[in-house]
Structure formats: C-alpha cells, structure tokens
Coordinates of C-alpha atoms in Angstrom, one line a residue:
Chain A
X1 CA -5.4 32.8 22.7
X2 CA -4.2 30.3 20.2
X3 CA -7.6 28.6 20.5
X4 CA -9.5 31.8 19.7
X5 CA -7.2 32.6 16.7
X6 CA -7.7 28.9 15.5
X7 CA -11.4 29.2 15.9
X8 CA -11.5 32.2 13.7
X9 CA -9.7 30.2 11.0
X10 CA -12.1 27.3 11.4
X11 CA -15.0 29.7 11.1
X12 CA -13.5 31.3 8.0
X13 CA -13.1 27.9 6.4
X14 CA -16.4 26.4 7.4
X15 CA -19.0 29.2 7.5
X16 CA -19.0 30.0 3.8
X17 CA -19.5 26.3 2.9
X18 CA -22.3 25.9 5.5
X19 CA -23.9 29.0 4.1
X20 CA -23.6 27.7 0.6
X21 CA -25.1 24.4 1.5
X22 CA -28.0 26.1 3.3
X23 CA -30.5 25.1 0.6
X24 CA -33.5 22.9 0.7
X25 CA -32.7 19.2 0.3
X26 CA -35.5 19.0 -2.3
X27 CA -33.6 21.5 -4.4
X28 CA -30.5 19.2 -4.3
X29 CA -32.6 16.1 -5.0
X30 CA -34.3 17.9 -7.9
X31 CA -30.9 18.3 -9.6
X32 CA -30.8 14.5 -10.3
X33 CA -33.9 15.0 -12.6
X34 CA -32.1 17.5 -14.8
X35 CA -30.4 15.6 -17.7
X36 CA -27.6 18.2 -18.0
X37 CA -26.7 17.9 -14.3
X38 CA -27.0 14.1 -14.4
X39 CA -24.7 13.9 -17.4
X40 CA -22.1 16.2 -15.9
X41 CA -22.2 14.3 -12.6
X42 CA -21.7 10.9 -14.3
X43 CA -19.0 12.3 -16.6
X44 CA -17.1 14.0 -13.7
X45 CA -17.0 11.0 -11.4
X46 CA -16.3 8.4 -14.2
X47 CA -13.4 10.6 -15.5
X48 CA -12.2 11.2 -11.9
X49 CA -12.3 7.5 -11.1
X50 CA -10.4 6.6 -14.3
X51 CA -7.8 9.3 -13.4
X52 CA -7.5 8.1 -9.8
X53 CA -7.1 4.4 -11.0
X54 CA -4.5 5.3 -13.6
X55 CA -2.8 7.5 -11.0
X56 CA -2.8 4.6 -8.6
X57 CA -1.1 2.2 -10.9
X58 CA 1.6 4.7 -12.1
X59 CA 2.1 6.5 -8.8
X60 CA 2.4 3.2 -6.9
X61 CA 5.1 2.0 -9.3
X62 CA 6.9 5.4 -9.1
X63 CA 6.4 5.6 -5.3
X64 CA 7.7 2.1 -4.9
X65 CA 10.7 2.8 -7.1
X66 CA 11.6 6.0 -5.2
X67 CA 11.1 4.5 -1.8
X68 CA 13.7 1.8 -2.7
X69 CA 16.2 4.3 -4.0
X70 CA 18.5 6.7 -2.1
X71 CA 16.6 9.6 -0.7
X72 CA 18.5 12.2 -2.8
X73 CA 16.7 10.9 -5.9
X74 CA 13.3 11.6 -4.2
X75 CA 14.5 15.0 -3.1
X76 CA 15.5 15.8 -6.6
X77 CA 12.5 14.4 -8.5
X78 CA 9.5 15.0 -6.2
X79 CA 9.8 18.8 -6.2
X80 CA 9.8 18.6 -10.1
X81 CA 6.7 16.4 -10.0
X82 CA 5.0 19.0 -7.8
X83 CA 5.2 21.7 -10.4
X84 CA 1.7 20.9 -11.8
X85 CA 0.4 21.8 -8.4
X86 CA 2.2 25.0 -8.1
X87 CA 1.3 26.6 -11.5
X88 CA -2.1 28.1 -12.1
X89 CA -4.3 25.4 -13.3
X90 CA -5.2 27.1 -16.7
X91 CA -1.4 27.0 -17.3
X92 CA -1.4 23.3 -16.7
X93 CA -4.3 23.1 -19.2
X94 CA -2.3 25.1 -21.8
X95 CA 0.7 22.8 -21.3
X96 CA -1.6 19.8 -21.9
X97 CA -2.9 21.5 -25.1
X98 CA 0.5 20.8 -26.6
X99 CA 0.1 17.1 -25.8
X100 CA -3.6 16.7 -26.7
X101 CA -4.0 19.0 -29.7
X102 CA -3.8 17.8 -33.3
X103 CA 0.0 17.6 -33.8
X104 CA 0.6 16.6 -30.1
X105 CA 2.6 13.6 -29.0
X106 CA -0.4 11.7 -27.5
X107 CA -2.4 12.2 -30.7
X108 CA 0.5 11.0 -32.9
X109 CA 0.8 7.9 -30.6
X110 CA -3.0 7.2 -30.9
X111 CA -2.8 7.7 -34.6
X112 CA -0.1 5.1 -34.8
X113 CA -2.4 2.7 -32.8
X114 CA -5.3 3.7 -35.2
X115 CA -7.1 4.9 -32.1
X116 CA -7.2 8.6 -32.9
X117 CA -10.7 10.3 -32.6
X118 CA -12.5 11.3 -35.8
X119 CA -11.8 14.9 -35.3
X120 CA -8.1 14.2 -35.2
X121 CA -7.7 15.9 -31.9
X122 CA -8.3 14.8 -28.3
X123 CA -9.4 18.2 -27.2
X124 CA -13.0 18.3 -26.0
X125 CA -13.1 14.5 -25.4
X126 CA -13.3 12.6 -22.1
X127 CA -9.6 11.6 -22.7
X128 CA -8.7 15.3 -22.4
X129 CA -10.7 15.6 -19.1
X130 CA -8.9 12.5 -17.7
X131 CA -5.5 13.8 -18.8
X132 CA -6.2 17.2 -17.1
X133 CA -7.4 15.4 -13.9
X134 CA -4.4 13.1 -13.8
X135 CA -2.0 16.0 -14.4
X136 CA -3.2 17.8 -11.3
X137 CA -3.7 14.8 -9.0
X138 CA -0.9 12.3 -9.8
X139 CA 1.7 14.4 -7.9
X140 CA -0.3 14.1 -4.7
X141 CA -0.7 10.4 -5.3
X142 CA 3.0 9.9 -5.9
X143 CA 3.8 11.6 -2.6
X144 CA 1.4 9.4 -0.7
X145 CA 2.6 6.2 -2.4
X146 CA 6.3 7.0 -1.8
X147 CA 5.7 7.8 1.8
X148 CA 3.6 4.6 2.2
X149 CA 6.3 2.3 0.8
X150 CA 9.1 4.2 2.6
X151 CA 7.2 3.6 5.9
X152 CA 7.1 -0.2 5.5
X153 CA 9.9 -1.8 7.5
X154 CA 12.1 -3.6 4.9
X155 CA 12.4 -6.5 7.3
X156 CA 9.0 -7.8 6.1
X157 CA 10.2 -8.0 2.5
X158 CA 13.5 -9.5 3.6
X159 CA 11.6 -12.1 5.7
X160 CA 9.5 -13.0 2.7
X161 CA 12.6 -13.4 0.6
X162 CA 14.3 -15.5 3.2
X163 CA 11.3 -17.8 3.3
X164 CA 11.7 -18.4 -0.4
X165 CA 9.3 -15.9 -2.0
X166 CA 10.3 -14.3 -5.3
X167 CA 10.4 -10.5 -5.8
X168 CA 6.9 -10.4 -7.4
X169 CA 5.4 -12.7 -4.7
X170 CA 6.9 -10.5 -2.0
X171 CA 5.5 -7.4 -3.7
X172 CA 1.9 -8.7 -4.2
X173 CA 1.6 -10.8 -1.1
X174 CA 3.5 -8.7 1.5
X175 CA 4.5 -5.2 0.4
X176 CA 1.3 -4.1 -1.4
X177 CA -1.1 -5.5 1.2
X178 CA 0.9 -3.7 3.9
X179 CA 0.3 -0.3 2.3
X180 CA -3.1 -0.9 0.7
X181 CA -4.9 1.5 3.0
X182 CA -2.5 4.3 2.2
X183 CA -2.8 3.5 -1.5
X184 CA -6.6 3.5 -1.4
X185 CA -6.5 6.7 0.7
X186 CA -4.2 8.3 -2.0
X187 CA -6.6 7.2 -4.7
X188 CA -9.6 8.7 -2.8
X189 CA -7.6 12.0 -2.5
X190 CA -6.8 11.9 -6.2
X191 CA -10.5 11.2 -6.9
X192 CA -11.6 14.2 -4.9
X193 CA -8.9 16.4 -6.4
X194 CA -9.8 15.3 -9.9
X195 CA -13.5 15.7 -9.5
X196 CA -13.0 19.3 -8.3
X197 CA -10.6 20.3 -11.1
X198 CA -11.7 23.3 -13.1
X199 CA -8.9 25.4 -14.5
X200 CA -7.1 22.8 -16.6
X201 CA -10.3 21.2 -17.8
X202 CA -11.7 24.5 -18.9
X203 CA -8.8 24.8 -21.4
X204 CA -8.7 21.3 -22.8
X205 CA -12.4 20.4 -22.7
X206 CA -15.1 23.0 -22.1
X207 CA -17.4 20.4 -23.7
X208 CA -18.5 17.8 -22.6
X209 CA -19.2 19.7 -19.4
X210 CA -17.9 18.4 -16.0
X211 CA -19.7 19.5 -12.9
X212 CA -17.2 22.3 -12.0
X213 CA -17.5 23.7 -15.6
X214 CA -21.3 23.5 -15.4
X215 CA -21.3 25.3 -12.1
X216 CA -19.1 28.0 -13.5
X217 CA -21.3 28.4 -16.6
X218 CA -24.5 28.5 -14.5
X219 CA -23.0 31.0 -12.1
X220 CA -21.9 33.3 -15.0
X221 CA -25.2 33.1 -16.9
X222 CA -27.9 32.6 -14.2
X223 CA -26.3 34.0 -11.0
X224 CA -25.7 32.8 -7.5
X225 CA -29.2 31.6 -6.5
X226 CA -29.4 29.3 -9.5
X227 CA -26.1 27.7 -8.8
X228 CA -26.3 27.1 -5.1
X229 CA -28.0 23.7 -5.1
X230 CA -25.4 22.5 -7.6
X231 CA -22.5 23.9 -5.6
X232 CA -24.0 22.4 -2.4
X233 CA -24.1 19.0 -4.2
X234 CA -20.3 19.3 -4.9
X235 CA -19.6 20.2 -1.3
X236 CA -21.6 17.2 -0.1
X237 CA -19.7 14.9 -2.5
X238 CA -16.5 16.3 -1.1
X239 CA -17.7 15.7 2.4
X240 CA -18.5 12.1 1.5
X241 CA -15.1 11.5 0.1
X242 CA -13.5 13.1 3.2
X243 CA -15.4 10.7 5.4
X244 CA -14.1 7.8 3.2
X245 CA -10.6 9.2 3.6
X246 CA -10.9 9.5 7.3
X247 CA -12.1 5.8 7.4
X248 CA -9.1 4.7 5.4
X249 CA -6.4 6.5 7.4
X250 CA -4.2 6.1 9.3
X251 CA -2.7 2.8 8.5
X252 CA -2.6 0.8 11.7
X253 CA -0.3 -1.7 10.2
X254 CA 2.4 0.9 10.0
X255 CA 2.0 1.6 13.7
X256 CA 2.3 -2.1 14.4
X257 CA 5.6 -2.3 12.5
Chain B
X1 CA 15.4 -16.3 11.1
X2 CA 16.4 -13.0 12.7
X3 CA 16.4 -12.5 16.5
X4 CA 13.9 -9.7 16.1
X5 CA 11.4 -12.0 14.5
X6 CA 8.6 -10.7 12.4
X7 CA 5.3 -12.2 11.3
X8 CA 3.4 -10.5 8.5
X9 CA 1.0 -8.2 10.4
X10 CA -1.7 -8.2 7.7
X11 CA -2.4 -11.9 8.2
X12 CA -3.5 -14.1 11.1
X13 CA -1.1 -16.8 12.4
X14 CA -2.5 -19.6 10.1
X15 CA -2.1 -17.4 7.0
X16 CA 1.4 -16.6 8.0
X17 CA 2.2 -20.3 8.2
X18 CA 0.3 -21.2 5.0
X19 CA 2.3 -18.5 3.1
X20 CA 5.6 -20.2 4.0
X21 CA 4.2 -23.7 3.4
X22 CA 2.9 -22.6 0.0
X23 CA 6.4 -21.6 -1.1
X24 CA 7.5 -25.2 -0.4
X25 CA 6.6 -27.3 -3.3
X26 CA 7.0 -30.5 -1.2
X27 CA 4.0 -29.4 0.9
X28 CA 0.7 -29.4 -0.9
X29 CA -2.9 -29.9 0.0
X30 CA -3.6 -32.1 3.0
X31 CA 0.1 -32.7 3.5
X32 CA 0.5 -28.9 4.0
X33 CA -2.4 -28.7 6.5
X34 CA -1.1 -31.7 8.4
X35 CA 2.4 -30.4 8.7
X36 CA 1.3 -27.0 9.9
X37 CA -1.0 -28.5 12.5
X38 CA 1.7 -31.0 13.6
X39 CA 4.3 -28.3 14.0
X40 CA 1.9 -26.0 15.8
X41 CA 0.9 -28.7 18.2
X42 CA 4.6 -29.6 18.9
X43 CA 5.3 -26.0 19.9
X44 CA 2.0 -25.5 21.6
X45 CA 0.6 -22.8 19.4
X46 CA -2.2 -24.7 17.7
X47 CA -4.8 -22.7 19.7
X48 CA -3.4 -19.5 18.2
X49 CA -3.8 -20.2 14.6
X50 CA -6.8 -17.9 14.1
X51 CA -5.4 -15.1 16.1
X52 CA -4.1 -11.8 14.6
X53 CA -0.3 -11.6 15.0
X54 CA -0.6 -8.4 17.1
X55 CA -2.3 -10.4 19.8
X56 CA 0.7 -12.7 20.4
X57 CA 3.3 -12.5 23.1
X58 CA 7.0 -12.4 22.2
X59 CA 7.6 -16.1 22.9
X60 CA 4.5 -17.1 20.9
X61 CA 5.7 -14.9 18.0
X62 CA 9.1 -16.5 18.1
X63 CA 7.8 -20.1 18.1
X64 CA 5.4 -19.3 15.2
X65 CA 8.3 -17.6 13.3
X66 CA 10.3 -20.7 13.8
X67 CA 7.5 -22.9 12.5
X68 CA 7.3 -20.6 9.5
X69 CA 11.0 -21.0 8.9
X70 CA 10.8 -24.8 9.2
X71 CA 7.9 -24.9 6.7
X72 CA 9.8 -22.9 4.1
X73 CA 11.8 -24.6 1.4
X74 CA 15.1 -23.1 2.6
X75 CA 18.1 -25.4 2.2
X76 CA 20.1 -23.4 4.8
X77 CA 18.6 -22.2 8.0
X78 CA 20.3 -19.4 10.0
X79 CA 18.7 -19.1 13.4
X80 CA 19.8 -16.2 15.5
X81 CA 19.1 -17.0 19.2
X82 CA 15.9 -19.0 18.4
X83 CA 15.2 -19.5 22.1
X84 CA 15.7 -15.9 23.3
X85 CA 12.0 -15.3 24.1
X86 CA 10.8 -18.9 24.6
X87 CA 9.8 -20.0 28.1
X88 CA 12.2 -22.3 29.8
X89 CA 9.5 -25.0 29.9
X90 CA 9.2 -25.0 26.1
X91 CA 12.9 -24.7 25.2
X92 CA 13.4 -28.4 25.1
X93 CA 10.4 -28.9 22.8
X94 CA 11.9 -26.4 20.4
X95 CA 15.4 -28.0 20.5
X96 CA 13.8 -31.4 20.0
X97 CA 11.9 -30.2 17.0
X98 CA 15.1 -28.7 15.5
X99 CA 16.9 -32.0 16.0
X100 CA 14.1 -33.9 14.3
X101 CA 13.8 -31.4 11.5
X102 CA 17.5 -31.7 10.7
X103 CA 17.3 -35.5 10.7
X104 CA 14.2 -35.5 8.5
X105 CA 15.2 -32.8 5.9
X106 CA 18.5 -32.6 4.2
X107 CA 19.4 -29.0 5.0
X108 CA 22.0 -27.1 6.9
X109 CA 21.0 -25.4 10.1
X110 CA 23.3 -22.9 11.7
X111 CA 22.2 -21.7 15.2
X112 CA 23.8 -18.6 16.7
X113 CA 23.8 -18.6 20.5
X114 CA 25.7 -16.8 23.2
X115 CA 25.6 -19.7 25.6
X116 CA 25.5 -23.1 23.9
X117 CA 24.4 -26.0 26.1
X118 CA 24.2 -29.7 25.7
X119 CA 20.5 -29.6 24.9
X120 CA 21.2 -28.0 21.4
X121 CA 20.8 -30.6 18.7
X122 CA 24.2 -29.8 17.2
X123 CA 26.5 -31.9 15.0
X124 CA 29.3 -29.4 15.7
X125 CA 30.1 -26.0 17.0
X126 CA 32.0 -23.1 15.4
X127 CA 33.3 -21.0 18.3
X128 CA 33.4 -17.3 17.3
X129 CA 35.0 -14.5 19.4
X130 CA 35.0 -10.8 18.4
X131 CA 33.7 -11.8 15.0
X132 CA 36.5 -14.3 14.3
X133 CA 36.3 -18.0 14.1
X134 CA 38.7 -19.1 16.9
X135 CA 39.0 -22.8 16.2
X136 CA 37.9 -25.4 13.7
X137 CA 34.5 -27.0 14.0
X138 CA 34.3 -29.3 17.0
X139 CA 32.0 -32.3 16.9
X140 CA 29.2 -32.0 19.5
X141 CA 29.6 -34.3 22.5
X142 CA 25.8 -35.1 22.5
X143 CA 25.6 -36.2 18.8

C-alpha cells in the first residue's frame, strides 16, 4: 500500500517535468543561438557561481565556528538563519531593497570605498542578483557546512595538534580536506538554488534578466508553447546539477571515521 | 599517541608519514625520505607506504601511527599501550626502536602499559593504581 501511495507522489513530482521537457532537442539547441537567452544563461550561472563561492567561504567559516561551539548556540542561531527560506521570496527581495537601494547600508559602504555604481544604486545590477541568490542559498549552505564539520571526529584535529601542527595547518591540511566533498556538495546545492531563484531577483533586478525572469516574461507575453524549450533547458540544467550532487555525496571519509 | 590510533583517512600511508615529518624542522629533503623509509623498514611497513589507510589492519595502523609519532618534533611522547595491536613477533622490534629513539633524540617518552615487562626500554617506572601514583619512580632493572 505504501508503495502505491509513494508511486503516486513520484508520478506527481516527475510527470509534469517530463511533460514539460517533451520538446524536440533541436528546439532546446536552437535556444543557444538566441542572444537574449545566451546572455540570460551566462548571467544566471555566473551570478549563481559567485553566490555559491561567496556562500562557501562564509558558510564554511560560520559552520566551522558553530560546530566547535556548544550545540545550544546552533539551536538558537540556525533557525534564525533559516528565516530567508521561510518567507515568500519577494519579501526576501523587499528586505534586500533596504540594503541595496540608494541610501542602503551596502551602497554607503561601497561609496566609502569609491566603488558605488554610476547610478548610485545597486538595484538592477549583477551585484543585486548575487545578493538575492546568496540571501536564499546561504542558509542551506551553512546547515551543510555545520553538519559536515560536526561529523568529523575531533580526534583527527587533536592528532594533528599532538604531532605539532598549528591550528591553521590542522584546518587546511586535515579538517577541510576531510569535509571537502560535503562543502563542494553544499556549494553545488547553493548553485542550483541560486540559479533557480526568481522571487527575490524580480524585486531587486528585473534587468539584466536572469533565466527564471526571462522564462516568466516569455510565459506572460508569449504563452506556454513559446516558453517550453527554455523551461526544459532549466530542468535539464537542474538534472545535471543533481547528478553532480549525487556524485559528490555521501562522504565516505565520514563513514570511515 | 592514543590507544585508539588514527591515521588521516584522506591520505595514503606515505602522505601520513610525510605530514608528521614535515612538521619536524630537523627532517628536510632527502633526510626526511631516508628517515621515513628507515623507520618503515624497521617496523616492516615499507611495503604499505602507497596503500590507503583504510586498507590497513589494526596492527599495521598502530605501527604506522607510532612511526608518525616518532617523526614528529614532539619533545614529550605519551604512548598509551603502543603494543596493544602489534603481533607478538614484532613487539620486540617496536620496543627496540623506542629504546633507540630515546637514546638518539633528547625527549621524554612516557609509556602507559597494564603489564610492564623487562623488554620495555624504560629508564624507570611510575606505578599507578586507581589513578594514584603509589610509589616514587623506580629505576628499571634492565637499563
């Protein structure tokens, strides 16, 4: 019985996507010749890669810090960090407006560094897109990093220290390599999450258009048939990332420990 | 060196030993390679240098962890039951090596054992019962 109910769910999740992707490969290949699509594709994945890389550095640092501190601190802080995932994404975008718009804190900081854009506002720039992507993906990445570092037996770090390694040597030679698969897996998850972000980006940067924004625009102006190859392309990109994630997990080293 | 010895699982045996040797500023270049090979041959693990650590038996892991410890620059060695997983046939080789190491390098080596025997290269024993030192250090009869 459980199998039948489960199969229904699998069908519900898979069938619409298969239906969506049921377009000729030539139509998908043809998309790469459309400058608008090419630009959106490049912009989306470059911004998503930057967001994932930034997220990796900051989430790894935070995850490492939390994994080495008493568990109550994680129990207190992590639910707060999950809030960007629980609110509607346009709300996340509106919250970012306060940071990115003309009198916002980030703008003032950039002005101080003489790096402020000509318009005086970061809205509608790739920076805004990366910020929106980071906002909705970093909480996932922090969770993954904290779990990864917490899963490493502290005996390895202790062993390195007793052999005479300093704290940085221990971190870079022992602790980070032991969790590298998890960290890369977390970054791939963040990349996928960032590339598919729509709601928050719509608020802070309608232009330049990312793929999800372009899909939404094409769907509302030209209808379902016009958007299907583009949507199928997005599903295939997700599938590729999923395959990469599957390859990177689970971490055998943790099992060995 | 804890009784539940651990080698770094993301490296092979040679890399584990190089890591410890690299931390020791007295061991550089060819001297480092020579010392690693010399110790590995003494404890009969030279043929395991390219193996991943998960492919080692308990006794092999313990001998390699001991070599790792001896390569490190530590001034004080605390060895908790260093023979607990070593075959009887190799125990004397390990004890001999410990004796030579303590003669060659000016460092303190404390070995925790449940059953001390005359083969241990000790300059003295500190008998402990229920966590308490029960008498002053006794000079070893074999030293």
